[in-house]
Amino acid sequence: MPGAVTSCREAPAPVLARFEEALARLPGRYMDGSFCGRPWGVTVKRSEDGKRIWLYGEELGGTDIVSFNLYRLAGSGSLLKPCEMSSDKVIEFVLGFEPSSETASLR
């Protein structure tokens, strides 16, 4: 299991572990899905060396977005860098995002 995310001081370790597990289950490509009952389009990209994960999501038909980079550190752990939003918002999104059934069947 990856080490703890280091930039989310307020979030308990079990939440951070679930965040990394949920992110690892998302395929590295574009997918449709839902968050809080609203449709979203999400793209996940992973660097070839596995040291960076980028996620960008936008609410389809709405105005909300989620965007962040997660860097795997040389030692243990990771560094979460949200793009102009809180770490809490990013964690909540990744834990609550549900890929569509078509996305799930492509895994």
PDB file of N, CA and C in Angstrom, residues 58-94:
ATOM      1  N   GLU A  58     -14.971  17.572 -14.312  1.00  0.00           N
ATOM      2  CA  GLU A  58     -15.919  18.680 -14.340  1.00  0.00           C
ATOM      3  C   GLU A  58     -17.341  18.146 -14.344  1.00  0.00           C
ATOM      4  N   GLU A  59     -18.161  18.880 -13.635  1.00  0.00           N
ATOM      5  CA  GLU A  59     -19.580  18.548 -13.563  1.00  0.00           C
ATOM      6  C   GLU A  59     -20.199  18.812 -14.932  1.00  0.00           C
ATOM      7  N   LEU A  60     -20.806  17.788 -15.518  1.00  0.00           N
ATOM      8  CA  LEU A  60     -21.415  17.929 -16.843  1.00  0.00           C
ATOM      9  C   LEU A  60     -22.731  18.686 -16.697  1.00  0.00           C
ATOM     10  N   GLY A  61     -22.866  19.769 -17.412  1.00  0.00           N
ATOM     11  CA  GLY A  61     -24.062  20.600 -17.315  1.00  0.00           C
ATOM     12  C   GLY A  61     -24.038  21.519 -16.099  1.00  0.00           C
ATOM     13  N   GLY A  62     -22.906  21.602 -15.428  1.00  0.00           N
ATOM     14  CA  GLY A  62     -22.770  22.445 -14.248  1.00  0.00           C
ATOM     15  C   GLY A  62     -21.481  23.248 -14.308  1.00  0.00           C
ATOM     16  N   THR A  63     -21.086  23.789 -13.171  1.00  0.00           N
ATOM     17  CA  THR A  63     -19.909  24.655 -13.150  1.00  0.00           C
ATOM     18  C   THR A  63     -18.792  24.163 -12.227  1.00  0.00           C
ATOM     19  N   ASP A  64     -19.001  23.078 -11.510  1.00  0.00           N
ATOM     20  CA  ASP A  64     -18.015  22.625 -10.536  1.00  0.00           C
ATOM     21  C   ASP A  64     -16.888  21.848 -11.206  1.00  0.00           C
ATOM     22  N   ILE A  65     -15.685  21.981 -10.662  1.00  0.00           N
ATOM     23  CA  ILE A  65     -14.537  21.218 -11.155  1.00  0.00           C
ATOM     24  C   ILE A  65     -13.741  20.676  -9.968  1.00  0.00           C
ATOM     25  N   VAL A  66     -12.935  19.659 -10.255  1.00  0.00           N
ATOM     26  CA  VAL A  66     -11.959  19.113  -9.311  1.00  0.00           C
ATOM     27  C   VAL A  66     -10.693  18.869 -10.104  1.00  0.00           C
ATOM     28  N   SER A  67      -9.555  19.309  -9.550  1.00  0.00           N
ATOM     29  CA  SER A  67      -8.292  19.136 -10.256  1.00  0.00           C
ATOM     30  C   SER A  67      -7.159  19.040  -9.241  1.00  0.00           C
ATOM     31  N   PHE A  68      -6.262  18.075  -9.464  1.00  0.00           N
ATOM     32  CA  PHE A  68      -5.121  17.935  -8.566  1.00  0.00           C
ATOM     33  C   PHE A  68      -4.032  17.088  -9.204  1.00  0.00           C
ATOM     34  N   ASN A  69      -2.848  17.180  -8.616  1.00  0.00           N
ATOM     35  CA  ASN A  69      -1.723  16.304  -8.906  1.00  0.00           C
ATOM     36  C   ASN A  69      -1.374  15.580  -7.616  1.00  0.00           C
ATOM     37  N   LEU A  70      -1.033  14.319  -7.727  1.00  0.00           N
ATOM     38  CA  LEU A  70      -0.534  13.544  -6.602  1.00  0.00           C
ATOM     39  C   LEU A  70       0.850  13.064  -6.986  1.00  0.00           C
ATOM     40  N   TYR A  71       1.836  13.440  -6.187  1.00  0.00           N
ATOM     41  CA  TYR A  71       3.221  13.078  -6.448  1.00  0.00           C
ATOM     42  C   TYR A  71       3.659  11.986  -5.477  1.00  0.00           C
ATOM     43  N   ARG A  72       4.241  10.922  -5.991  1.00  0.00           N
ATOM     44  CA  ARG A  72       4.820   9.870  -5.162  1.00  0.00           C
ATOM     45  C   ARG A  72       6.225  10.327  -4.775  1.00  0.00           C
ATOM     46  N   LEU A  73       6.496  10.374  -3.490  1.00  0.00           N
ATOM     47  CA  LEU A  73       7.788  10.852  -3.021  1.00  0.00           C
ATOM     48  C   LEU A  73       8.818   9.737  -3.040  1.00  0.00           C
ATOM     49  N   ALA A  74      10.095  10.104  -3.112  1.00  0.00           N
ATOM     50  CA  ALA A  74      11.180   9.121  -3.171  1.00  0.00           C
ATOM     51  C   ALA A  74      11.173   8.224  -1.939  1.00  0.00           C
ATOM     52  N   GLY A  75      10.908   8.788  -0.770  1.00  0.00           N
ATOM     53  CA  GLY A  75      10.804   7.984   0.445  1.00  0.00           C
ATOM     54  C   GLY A  75       9.427   7.351   0.489  1.00  0.00           C
ATOM     55  N   SER A  76       8.813   7.397   1.625  1.00  0.00           N
ATOM     56  CA  SER A  76       7.445   6.874   1.723  1.00  0.00           C
ATOM     57  C   SER A  76       6.466   8.032   1.649  1.00  0.00           C
ATOM     58  N   GLY A  77       5.295   7.758   1.194  1.00  0.00           N
ATOM     59  CA  GLY A  77       4.249   8.767   1.164  1.00  0.00           C
ATOM     60  C   GLY A  77       4.074   9.429  -0.177  1.00  0.00           C
ATOM     61  N   SER A  78       3.142  10.353  -0.197  1.00  0.00           N
ATOM     62  CA  SER A  78       2.767  11.085  -1.400  1.00  0.00           C
ATOM     63  C   SER A  78       2.490  12.523  -1.021  1.00  0.00           C
ATOM     64  N   LEU A  79       2.501  13.392  -2.016  1.00  0.00           N
ATOM     65  CA  LEU A  79       2.210  14.802  -1.815  1.00  0.00           C
ATOM     66  C   LEU A  79       1.034  15.173  -2.701  1.00  0.00           C
ATOM     67  N   LEU A  80      -0.057  15.577  -2.097  1.00  0.00           N
ATOM     68  CA  LEU A  80      -1.261  15.984  -2.817  1.00  0.00           C
ATOM     69  C   LEU A  80      -1.212  17.482  -3.053  1.00  0.00           C
ATOM     70  N   LYS A  81      -1.376  17.891  -4.317  1.00  0.00           N
ATOM     71  CA  LYS A  81      -1.365  19.298  -4.689  1.00  0.00           C
ATOM     72  C   LYS A  81      -2.662  19.630  -5.426  1.00  0.00           C
ATOM     73  N   PRO A  82      -3.705  20.032  -4.683  1.00  0.00           N
ATOM     74  CA  PRO A  82      -4.945  20.451  -5.335  1.00  0.00           C
ATOM     75  C   PRO A  82      -4.714  21.733  -6.131  1.00  0.00           C
ATOM     76  N   CYS A  83      -5.474  21.918  -7.181  1.00  0.00           N
ATOM     77  CA  CYS A  83      -5.379  23.111  -8.020  1.00  0.00           C
ATOM     78  C   CYS A  83      -6.471  24.095  -7.608  1.00  0.00           C
ATOM     79  N   GLU A  84      -6.115  25.060  -6.791  1.00  0.00           N
ATOM     80  CA  GLU A  84      -7.003  26.138  -6.356  1.00  0.00           C
ATOM     81  C   GLU A  84      -8.286  25.650  -5.700  1.00  0.00           C
ATOM     82  N   MET A  85      -8.154  24.629  -4.846  1.00  0.00           N
ATOM     83  CA  MET A  85      -9.269  24.115  -4.050  1.00  0.00           C
ATOM     84  C   MET A  85      -8.679  23.413  -2.844  1.00  0.00           C
ATOM     85  N   SER A  86      -9.511  23.062  -1.913  1.00  0.00           N
ATOM     86  CA  SER A  86      -9.017  22.418  -0.698  1.00  0.00           C
ATOM     87  C   SER A  86      -8.706  20.941  -0.930  1.00  0.00           C
ATOM     88  N   SER A  87      -7.795  20.420  -0.119  1.00  0.00           N
ATOM     89  CA  SER A  87      -7.518  18.985  -0.129  1.00  0.00           C
ATOM     90  C   SER A  87      -8.761  18.204   0.255  1.00  0.00           C
ATOM     91  N   ASP A  88      -9.552  18.758   1.193  1.00  0.00           N
ATOM     92  CA  ASP A  88     -10.785  18.092   1.618  1.00  0.00           C
ATOM     93  C   ASP A  88     -11.735  17.868   0.442  1.00  0.00           C
ATOM     94  N   LYS A  89     -11.868  18.876  -0.428  1.00  0.00           N
ATOM     95  CA  LYS A  89     -12.751  18.744  -1.592  1.00  0.00           C
ATOM     96  C   LYS A  89     -12.257  17.627  -2.510  1.00  0.00           C
ATOM     97  N   VAL A  90     -10.948  17.578  -2.735  1.00  0.00           N
ATOM     98  CA  VAL A  90     -10.359  16.549  -3.594  1.00  0.00           C
ATOM     99  C   VAL A  90     -10.603  15.158  -3.014  1.00  0.00           C
ATOM    100  N   ILE A  91     -10.327  15.003  -1.732  1.00  0.00           N
ATOM    101  CA  ILE A  91     -10.503  13.700  -1.079  1.00  0.00           C
ATOM    102  C   ILE A  91     -11.959  13.269  -1.125  1.00  0.00           C
ATOM    103  N   GLU A  92     -12.877  14.184  -0.804  1.00  0.00           N
ATOM    104  CA  GLU A  92     -14.311  13.877  -0.835  1.00  0.00           C
ATOM    105  C   GLU A  92     -14.735  13.440  -2.234  1.00  0.00           C
ATOM    106  N   PHE A  93     -14.226  14.131  -3.258  1.00  0.00           N
ATOM    107  CA  PHE A  93     -14.598  13.782  -4.630  1.00  0.00           C
ATOM    108  C   PHE A  93     -14.114  12.377  -4.996  1.00  0.00           C
ATOM    109  N   VAL A  94     -12.844  12.098  -4.775  1.00  0.00           N
ATOM    110  CA  VAL A  94     -12.293  10.790  -5.163  1.00  0.00           C
ATOM    111  C   VAL A  94     -13.004   9.668  -4.417  1.00  0.00           C
TER     112      VAL A  94
END
